[in-house]
XYZ file of C-alpha atoms in Angstrom:
496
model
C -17.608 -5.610 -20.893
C -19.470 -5.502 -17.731
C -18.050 -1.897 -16.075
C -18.224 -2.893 -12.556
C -16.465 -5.296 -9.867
C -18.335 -5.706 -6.153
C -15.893 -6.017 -3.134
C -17.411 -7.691 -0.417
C -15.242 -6.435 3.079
C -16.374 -8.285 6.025
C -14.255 -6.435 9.092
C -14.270 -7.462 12.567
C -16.953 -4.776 13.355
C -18.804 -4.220 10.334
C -19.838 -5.820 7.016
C -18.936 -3.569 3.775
C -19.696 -3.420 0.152
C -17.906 -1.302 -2.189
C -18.180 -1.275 -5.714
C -15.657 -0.331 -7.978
C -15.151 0.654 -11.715
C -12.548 -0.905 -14.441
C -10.321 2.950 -13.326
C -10.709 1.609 -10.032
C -12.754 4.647 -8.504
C -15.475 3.735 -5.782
C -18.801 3.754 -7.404
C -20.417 3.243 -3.809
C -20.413 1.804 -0.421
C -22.582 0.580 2.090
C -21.636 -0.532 6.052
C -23.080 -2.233 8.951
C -22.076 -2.600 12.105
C -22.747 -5.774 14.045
C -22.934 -7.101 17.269
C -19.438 -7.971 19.616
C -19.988 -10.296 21.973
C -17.713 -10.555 25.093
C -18.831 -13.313 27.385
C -16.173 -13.822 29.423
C -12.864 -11.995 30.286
C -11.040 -12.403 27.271
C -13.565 -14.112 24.923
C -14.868 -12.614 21.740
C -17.784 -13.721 19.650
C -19.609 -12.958 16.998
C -23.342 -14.347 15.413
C -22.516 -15.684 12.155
C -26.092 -15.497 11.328
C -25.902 -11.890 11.779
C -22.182 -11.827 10.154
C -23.836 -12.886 6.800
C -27.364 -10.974 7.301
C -25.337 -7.756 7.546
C -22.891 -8.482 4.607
C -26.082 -9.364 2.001
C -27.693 -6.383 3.674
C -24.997 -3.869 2.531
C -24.479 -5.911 -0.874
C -27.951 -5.217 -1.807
C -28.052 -1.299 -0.503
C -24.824 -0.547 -2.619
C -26.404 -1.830 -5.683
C -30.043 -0.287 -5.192
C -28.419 3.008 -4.155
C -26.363 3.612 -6.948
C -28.852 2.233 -9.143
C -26.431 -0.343 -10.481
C -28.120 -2.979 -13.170
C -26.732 -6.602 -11.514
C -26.243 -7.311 -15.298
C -23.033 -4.791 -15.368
C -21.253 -6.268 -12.303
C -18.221 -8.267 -13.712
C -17.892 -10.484 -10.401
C -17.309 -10.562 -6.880
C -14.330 -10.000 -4.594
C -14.393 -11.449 -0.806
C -12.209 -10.240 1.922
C -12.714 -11.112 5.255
C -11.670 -10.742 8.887
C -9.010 -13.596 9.286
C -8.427 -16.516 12.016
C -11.910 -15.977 13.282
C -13.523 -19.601 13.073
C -17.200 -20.402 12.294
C -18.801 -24.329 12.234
C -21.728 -25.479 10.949
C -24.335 -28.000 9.440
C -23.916 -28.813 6.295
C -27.351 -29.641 5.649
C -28.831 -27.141 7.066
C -26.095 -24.050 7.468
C -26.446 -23.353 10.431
C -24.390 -22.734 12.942
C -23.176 -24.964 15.749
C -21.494 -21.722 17.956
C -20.916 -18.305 17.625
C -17.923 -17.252 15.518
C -14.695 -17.254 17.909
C -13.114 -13.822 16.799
C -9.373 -13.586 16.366
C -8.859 -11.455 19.185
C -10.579 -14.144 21.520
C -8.041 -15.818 24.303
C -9.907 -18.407 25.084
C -7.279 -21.367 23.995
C -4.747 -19.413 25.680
C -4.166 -22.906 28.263
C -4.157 -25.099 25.238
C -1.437 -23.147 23.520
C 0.377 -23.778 26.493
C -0.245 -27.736 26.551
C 0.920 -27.943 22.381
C 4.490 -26.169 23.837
C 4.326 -28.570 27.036
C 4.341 -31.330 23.825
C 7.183 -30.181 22.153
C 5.128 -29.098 18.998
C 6.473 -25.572 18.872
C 8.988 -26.063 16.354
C 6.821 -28.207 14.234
C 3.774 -25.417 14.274
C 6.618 -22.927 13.029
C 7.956 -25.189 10.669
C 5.253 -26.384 8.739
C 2.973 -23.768 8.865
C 5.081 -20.071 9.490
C 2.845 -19.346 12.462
C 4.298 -18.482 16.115
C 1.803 -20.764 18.176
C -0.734 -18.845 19.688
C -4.781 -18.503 20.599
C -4.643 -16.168 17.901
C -5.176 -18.453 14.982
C -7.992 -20.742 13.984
C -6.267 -24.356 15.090
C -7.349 -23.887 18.817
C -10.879 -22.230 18.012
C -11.912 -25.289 16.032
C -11.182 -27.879 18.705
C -12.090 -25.535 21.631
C -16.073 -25.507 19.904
C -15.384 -29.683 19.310
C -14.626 -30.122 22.593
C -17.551 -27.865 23.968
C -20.426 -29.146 21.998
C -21.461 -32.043 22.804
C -21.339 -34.692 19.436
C -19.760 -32.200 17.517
C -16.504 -34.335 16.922
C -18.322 -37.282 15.796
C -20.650 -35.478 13.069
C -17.848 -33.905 11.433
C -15.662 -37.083 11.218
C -18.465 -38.321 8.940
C -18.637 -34.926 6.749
C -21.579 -33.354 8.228
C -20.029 -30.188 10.302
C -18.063 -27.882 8.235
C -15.529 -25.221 9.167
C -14.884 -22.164 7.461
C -13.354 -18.869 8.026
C -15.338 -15.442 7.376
C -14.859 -15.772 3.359
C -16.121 -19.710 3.287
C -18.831 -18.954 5.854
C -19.772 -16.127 3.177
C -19.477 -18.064 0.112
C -21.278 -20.990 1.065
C -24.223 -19.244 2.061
C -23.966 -17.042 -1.346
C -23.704 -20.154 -3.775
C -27.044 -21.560 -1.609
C -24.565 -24.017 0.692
C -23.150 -25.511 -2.462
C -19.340 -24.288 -2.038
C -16.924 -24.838 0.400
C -13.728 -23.525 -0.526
C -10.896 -21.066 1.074
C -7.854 -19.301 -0.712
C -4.060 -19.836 0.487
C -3.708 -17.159 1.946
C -6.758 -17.681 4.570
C -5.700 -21.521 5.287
C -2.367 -20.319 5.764
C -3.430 -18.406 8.964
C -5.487 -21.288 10.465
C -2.231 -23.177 12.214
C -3.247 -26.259 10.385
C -1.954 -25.533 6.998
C 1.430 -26.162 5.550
C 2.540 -23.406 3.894
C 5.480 -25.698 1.771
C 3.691 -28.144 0.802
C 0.093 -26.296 -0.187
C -2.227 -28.898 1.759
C -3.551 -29.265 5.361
C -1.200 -30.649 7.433
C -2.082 -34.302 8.865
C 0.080 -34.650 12.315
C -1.007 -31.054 12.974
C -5.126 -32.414 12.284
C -4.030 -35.563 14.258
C -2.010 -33.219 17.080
C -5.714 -30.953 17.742
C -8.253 -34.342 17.102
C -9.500 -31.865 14.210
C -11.258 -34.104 11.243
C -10.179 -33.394 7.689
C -13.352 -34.149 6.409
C -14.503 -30.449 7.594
C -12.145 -28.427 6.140
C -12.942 -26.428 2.663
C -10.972 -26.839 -0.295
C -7.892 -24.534 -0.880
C -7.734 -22.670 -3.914
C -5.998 -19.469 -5.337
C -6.821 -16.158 -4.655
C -7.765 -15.293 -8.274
C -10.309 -17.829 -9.605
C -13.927 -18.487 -10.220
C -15.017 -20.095 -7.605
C -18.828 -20.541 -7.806
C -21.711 -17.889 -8.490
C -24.278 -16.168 -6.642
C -27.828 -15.382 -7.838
C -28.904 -11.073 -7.460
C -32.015 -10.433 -9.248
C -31.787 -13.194 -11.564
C -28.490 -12.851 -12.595
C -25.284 -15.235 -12.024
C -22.589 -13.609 -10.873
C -18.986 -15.013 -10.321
C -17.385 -15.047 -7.043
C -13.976 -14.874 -8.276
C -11.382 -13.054 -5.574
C -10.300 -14.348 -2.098
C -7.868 -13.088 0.208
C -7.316 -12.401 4.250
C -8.014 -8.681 4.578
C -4.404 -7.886 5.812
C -3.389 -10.036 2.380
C -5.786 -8.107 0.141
C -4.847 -4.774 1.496
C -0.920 -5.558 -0.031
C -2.170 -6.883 -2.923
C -4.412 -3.236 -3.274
C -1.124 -1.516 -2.080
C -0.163 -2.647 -5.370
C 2.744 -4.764 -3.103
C 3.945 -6.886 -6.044
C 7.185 -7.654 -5.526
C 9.613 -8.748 -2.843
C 10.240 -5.945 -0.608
C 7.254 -4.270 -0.683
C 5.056 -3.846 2.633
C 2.403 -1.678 3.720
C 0.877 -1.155 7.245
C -2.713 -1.313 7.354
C -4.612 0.961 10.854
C -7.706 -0.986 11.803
C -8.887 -2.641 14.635
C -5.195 -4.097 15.190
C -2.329 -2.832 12.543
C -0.628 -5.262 10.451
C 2.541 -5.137 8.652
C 3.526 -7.359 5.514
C 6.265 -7.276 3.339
C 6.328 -9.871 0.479
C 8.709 -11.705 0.807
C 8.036 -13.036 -3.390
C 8.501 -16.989 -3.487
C 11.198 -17.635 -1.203
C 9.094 -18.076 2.479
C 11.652 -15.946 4.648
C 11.278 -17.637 8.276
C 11.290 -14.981 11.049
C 14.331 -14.817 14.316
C 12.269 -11.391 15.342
C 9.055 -12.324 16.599
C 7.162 -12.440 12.618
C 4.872 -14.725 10.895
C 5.782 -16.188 7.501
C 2.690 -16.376 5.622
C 1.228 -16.549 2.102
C 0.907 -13.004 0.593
C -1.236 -14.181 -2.443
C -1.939 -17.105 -4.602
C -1.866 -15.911 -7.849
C -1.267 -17.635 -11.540
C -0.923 -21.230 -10.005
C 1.953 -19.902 -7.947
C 2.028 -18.185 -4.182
C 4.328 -15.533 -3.331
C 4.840 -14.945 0.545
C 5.298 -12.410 3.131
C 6.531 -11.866 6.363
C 3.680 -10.293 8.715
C 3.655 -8.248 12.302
C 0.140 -7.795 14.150
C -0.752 -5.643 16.657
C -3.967 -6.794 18.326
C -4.969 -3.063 19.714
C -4.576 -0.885 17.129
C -7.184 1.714 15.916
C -9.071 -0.490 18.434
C -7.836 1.581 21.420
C -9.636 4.817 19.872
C -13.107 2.784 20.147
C -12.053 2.186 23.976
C -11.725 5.625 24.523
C -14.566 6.422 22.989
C -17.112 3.886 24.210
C -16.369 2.530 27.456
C -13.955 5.805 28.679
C -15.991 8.268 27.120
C -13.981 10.793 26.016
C -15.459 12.186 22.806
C -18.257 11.062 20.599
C -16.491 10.229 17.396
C -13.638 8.524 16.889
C -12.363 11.079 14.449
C -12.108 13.597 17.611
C -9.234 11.738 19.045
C -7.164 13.938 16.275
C -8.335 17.335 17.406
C -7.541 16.446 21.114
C -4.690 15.025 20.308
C -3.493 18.354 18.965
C -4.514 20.261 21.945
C -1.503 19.430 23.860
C 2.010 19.719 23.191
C 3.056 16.384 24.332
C 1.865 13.366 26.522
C 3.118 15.168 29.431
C 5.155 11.724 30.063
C 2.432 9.615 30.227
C 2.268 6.117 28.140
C -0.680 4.168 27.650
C -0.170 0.317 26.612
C -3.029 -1.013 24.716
C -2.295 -4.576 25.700
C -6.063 -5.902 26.099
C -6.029 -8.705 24.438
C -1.991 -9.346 25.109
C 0.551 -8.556 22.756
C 1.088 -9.634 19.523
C 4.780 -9.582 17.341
C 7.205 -9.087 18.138
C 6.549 -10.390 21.734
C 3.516 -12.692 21.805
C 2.911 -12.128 25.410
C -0.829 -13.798 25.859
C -0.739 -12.917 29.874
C 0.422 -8.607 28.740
C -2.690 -6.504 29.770
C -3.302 -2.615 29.022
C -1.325 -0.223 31.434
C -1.469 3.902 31.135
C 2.122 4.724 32.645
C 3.437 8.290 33.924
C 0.283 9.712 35.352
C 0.884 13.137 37.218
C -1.750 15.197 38.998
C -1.570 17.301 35.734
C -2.461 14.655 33.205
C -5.464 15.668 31.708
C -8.219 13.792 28.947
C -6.095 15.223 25.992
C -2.416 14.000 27.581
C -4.250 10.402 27.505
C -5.828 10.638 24.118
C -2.505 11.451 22.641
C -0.664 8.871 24.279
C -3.257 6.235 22.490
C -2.852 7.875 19.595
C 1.017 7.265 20.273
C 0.599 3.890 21.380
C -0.080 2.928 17.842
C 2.657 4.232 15.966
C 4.666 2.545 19.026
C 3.930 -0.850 18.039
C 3.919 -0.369 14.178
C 7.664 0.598 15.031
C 8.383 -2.478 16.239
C 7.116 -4.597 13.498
C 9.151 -2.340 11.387
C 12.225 -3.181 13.138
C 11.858 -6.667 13.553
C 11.232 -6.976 9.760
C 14.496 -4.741 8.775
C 16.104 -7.282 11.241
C 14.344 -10.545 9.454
C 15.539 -9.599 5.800
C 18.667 -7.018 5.999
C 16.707 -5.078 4.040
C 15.655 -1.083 5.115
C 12.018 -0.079 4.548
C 12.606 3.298 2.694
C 8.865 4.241 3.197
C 5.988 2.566 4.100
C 2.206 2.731 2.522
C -0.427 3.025 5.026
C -3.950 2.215 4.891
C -6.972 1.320 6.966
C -9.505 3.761 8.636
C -6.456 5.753 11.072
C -4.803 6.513 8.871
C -6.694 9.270 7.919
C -5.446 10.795 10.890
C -3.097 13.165 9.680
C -1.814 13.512 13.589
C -1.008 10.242 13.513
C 0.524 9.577 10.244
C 2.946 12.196 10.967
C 3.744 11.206 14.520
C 4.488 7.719 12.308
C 6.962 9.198 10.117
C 8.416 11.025 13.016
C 9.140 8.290 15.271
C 9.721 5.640 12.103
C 11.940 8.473 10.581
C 10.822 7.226 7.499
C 8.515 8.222 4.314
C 4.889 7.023 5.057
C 2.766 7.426 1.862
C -1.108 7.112 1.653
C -3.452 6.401 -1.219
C -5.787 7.895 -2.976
C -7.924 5.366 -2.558
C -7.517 4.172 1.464
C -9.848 1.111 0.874
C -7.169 -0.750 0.010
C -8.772 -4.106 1.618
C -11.392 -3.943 -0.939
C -9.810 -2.987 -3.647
C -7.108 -5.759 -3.640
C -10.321 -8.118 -3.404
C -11.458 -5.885 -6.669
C -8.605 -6.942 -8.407
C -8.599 -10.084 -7.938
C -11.567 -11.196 -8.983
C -11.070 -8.452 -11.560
C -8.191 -9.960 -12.576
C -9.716 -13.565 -12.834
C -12.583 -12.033 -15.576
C -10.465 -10.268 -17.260
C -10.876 -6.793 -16.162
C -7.791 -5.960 -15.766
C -4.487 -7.711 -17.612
C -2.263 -8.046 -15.070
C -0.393 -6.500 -12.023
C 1.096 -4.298 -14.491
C -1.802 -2.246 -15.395
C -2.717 -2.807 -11.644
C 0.130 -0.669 -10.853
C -0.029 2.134 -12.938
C -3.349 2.812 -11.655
C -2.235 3.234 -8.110
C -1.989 7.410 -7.037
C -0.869 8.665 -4.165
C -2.992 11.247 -2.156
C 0.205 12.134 0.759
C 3.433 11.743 1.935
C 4.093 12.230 5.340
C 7.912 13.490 5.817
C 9.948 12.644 9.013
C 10.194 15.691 11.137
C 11.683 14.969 14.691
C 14.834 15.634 16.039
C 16.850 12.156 17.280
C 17.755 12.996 20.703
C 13.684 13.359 21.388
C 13.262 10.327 19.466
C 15.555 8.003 21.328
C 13.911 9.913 24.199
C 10.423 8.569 23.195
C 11.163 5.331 22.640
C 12.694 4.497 25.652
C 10.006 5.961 27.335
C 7.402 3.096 25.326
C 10.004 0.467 26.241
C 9.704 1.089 29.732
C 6.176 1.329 30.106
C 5.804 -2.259 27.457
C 8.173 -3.945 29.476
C 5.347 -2.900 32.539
C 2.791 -4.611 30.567
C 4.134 -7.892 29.865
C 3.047 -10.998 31.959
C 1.128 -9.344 34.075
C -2.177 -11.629 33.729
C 0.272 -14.337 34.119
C 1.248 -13.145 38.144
C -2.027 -12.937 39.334
């Protein structure tokens, strides 16, 4: 039996390859950070030229630095940034645009003009999503709309859209491929997650073509192969990042969530195969598509999560690496009252607030570097409290504890700080890259790797649990202090 499985992790700011053995220990990894692109207030881009040159750049140093024979790799995993939306030729391959991130506000207006329609209630309906710039509906017909011809070519087939994974896996089957996984097409705004197909009045409601949209298939299949060094490899594992990171929580079952730290946080409980439809400010979505079934989950995103570290870090200054924002976190004793809203993009669930922008509340002519860098720090736990909430709320069912995952949370600061103010259990892995390792087992899964999710689970471990620790007077306390300064936040773009 080949020994190894290759998880290919395509973030928002870099491209990752990990490779993992049948125990599930990381053999190696390679990243690469790419280029963001901001130009305009709001908009984010990326070059999906460079999206792909960066991902088979990393693919290729994993395997020559470990000196891994291509022969030995079972088959490929993809996980990928999700909602960011990428057309091109499909003669050629190339692209039309740059990639429209997620976090790009550009279709704020035409959000607005779907509500002015009525078509709320039907987006929520059919497809679990709270309408919003957010997801991939708007992105598509914004770049229709904006280059010239573009609507025309792909009603006769020959413009394709993709998300990150179908970007990456028609390029790596040599354009031959177009296909996406459930859980992807479910967070596109143009997918119904009842009936498992792309949803015509909601095509016909954007002018969007259905002639340019991949295939949907499970998250656990073979879906094509890819040639390294002469050898075929499967490309057998799909899944959203958020998705794949429950999946390598080992999240099987209905009540299970996990909160990954990254550039935003996301929280997902599945939900198992009843779709549970939010009153709290949640998405429905699909958690996985596994066995010719789909199980789903209920999902809270903060836009600014580990994100707000990188602010303070590149454009404010404050230290060199982002890992510092734990030791001067530490330094002080508190905030010293001081809140700091990392609404830059608006906010996401529970509130959906396009027009919220960033605010740093409570300054005082003793508020120093460190009171601010803890009250980012802060800031995150904040808003993973409030997707907690709202889901307890949704289902009438209390999280006990919560696995965590993502790049902060190997802030220790911070994980506690999240038990504290949760005043909940908050366990961590052993292995953190959860992302990529739910895309390892899924394609493992598909080749026979592994059996099933019960041998998945017994492999999990975990590396910490964080206990509660904070009185509830200066809990309450805190809180009210973040709901003050939110509530300062919200609309403001909106008023000016």
């Amino acid at each position: 039996m080949s020994r190894y499985i290759l998880s290919l992790d395509q973030g928002t700011t870099s491209s990752r390859a990990i490779l993992f053995d049948a125990e599930q220990n990381i053999v190696g990894l390679a990243q690469k950070e790419f280029t963001q692109y901001y130009p305009r207030q709001g908009w984010v881009e990326h070059d999906p030229m460079e999206i792909y040159a960066s991902q088979y750049a990393v693919m290729s140093e994993v395997i020559t630095q470990n000196d891994v024979d291509v022969r030995d790799i079972a088959a490929i995993g993809v996980t990928n940034q999700r909602e960011t939306t990428i057309l091109w030729e499909r003669d050629t391959g190339r692209p039309i645009y740059n990639a429209i991130v997620w976090q790009c506000r550009r279709t704020a207006d035409m959000i607005g003009e779907l509500l002015d329609r009525g078509l709320g209630e039907t987006i929520r309906g059919k497809t679990g999503l709270i309408p919003d710039a957010y997801f991939s509906g708007t992105k598509i017909k914004w770049i229709l709309d904006h280059v010239p011809g573009t609507r025309e070519r792909a009603e006769r087939g020959e413009i394709l859209f993709g998300t990150v994974d179908s970007w990456l896996i028609w390029r790596l089957t040599d354009k031959t491929v177009h296909v996406t996984d459930y859980t992807n097409a479910s967070r596109t705004m143009l997918y119904n997650i009842h009936t498992l197909d792309w949803d015509d009045a909601l095509l016909e409601a954007l002018d969007i073509p259905r002639a340019m949209l991949p295939r949907v298939c499970g998250s656990s299949e073979v879906y094509g192969y890819t040639v390294l060094q002469g050898t075929k490899i499967p490309i057998a594992g799909i899944a959203g990042d958020q998705q794949a990171a429950l999946f390598g929580q080992g999240c099987f079952e209905a009540g299970d969530a996990k909160n990954t730290y990254g550039t935003g946080c996301f929280l997902l409980m599945n939900t198992g195969e009843t779709a549970c439809e939010s009153k709290n400010g949640l998405l429905t979505t699909i958690a996985i598509g596994l066995g010719g079934k789909v199980q789903y989950a209920l999902e809270g995103s903060v836009f600014v999560g580990g994100a707000v570290i990188q602010w303070l870090r590149d454009e404010m200054r404050f230290f060199n690496e982002s890992c510092d924002a734990e030791y001067y976190a530490q330094k002080v004793k508190d905030t010293g009252g001081v809140y700091l809203v990392p609404a830059f993009t608006g906010l996401g669930a529970p509130y959906w607030d396009m027009y919220a922008r960033g605010c740093i509340m409570g300054i005082t002519r003793g508020t120093k570097r460190e009171h601010l860098i803890r009250a980012a720090q802060e800031s995150i736990a904040y808003q993973s409290l409030e997707l907690v909430e709202a889901m307890e709320r949704d289902t009438g069912r209390r999280i006990s504890e919560l696995c965590v995952d993502g790049g902060a949370s190997r802030d220790r600061f911070l994980m506690q700080f999240q038990a504290d103010i949760l005043n909940k259990q908050v366990r961590r892995p052993m292995i953190r890259e959860t992302t990529a390792l739910g895309a390892a087992y899924l394609a493992g899964l598909a080749v026979g790797v592994w059996s099933g999710t019960e041998e998945l689970k017994s492999l999990w471990r975990c590396d910490v649990t964080f206990e509660p620790d904070m009185e509830e007077p200066r809990r309450a306390a805190l809180l009210a202090g973040w709901r003050k300064a939110l509530d300062r936040s919200r609309g403001w773009a909106d008023r000016l």
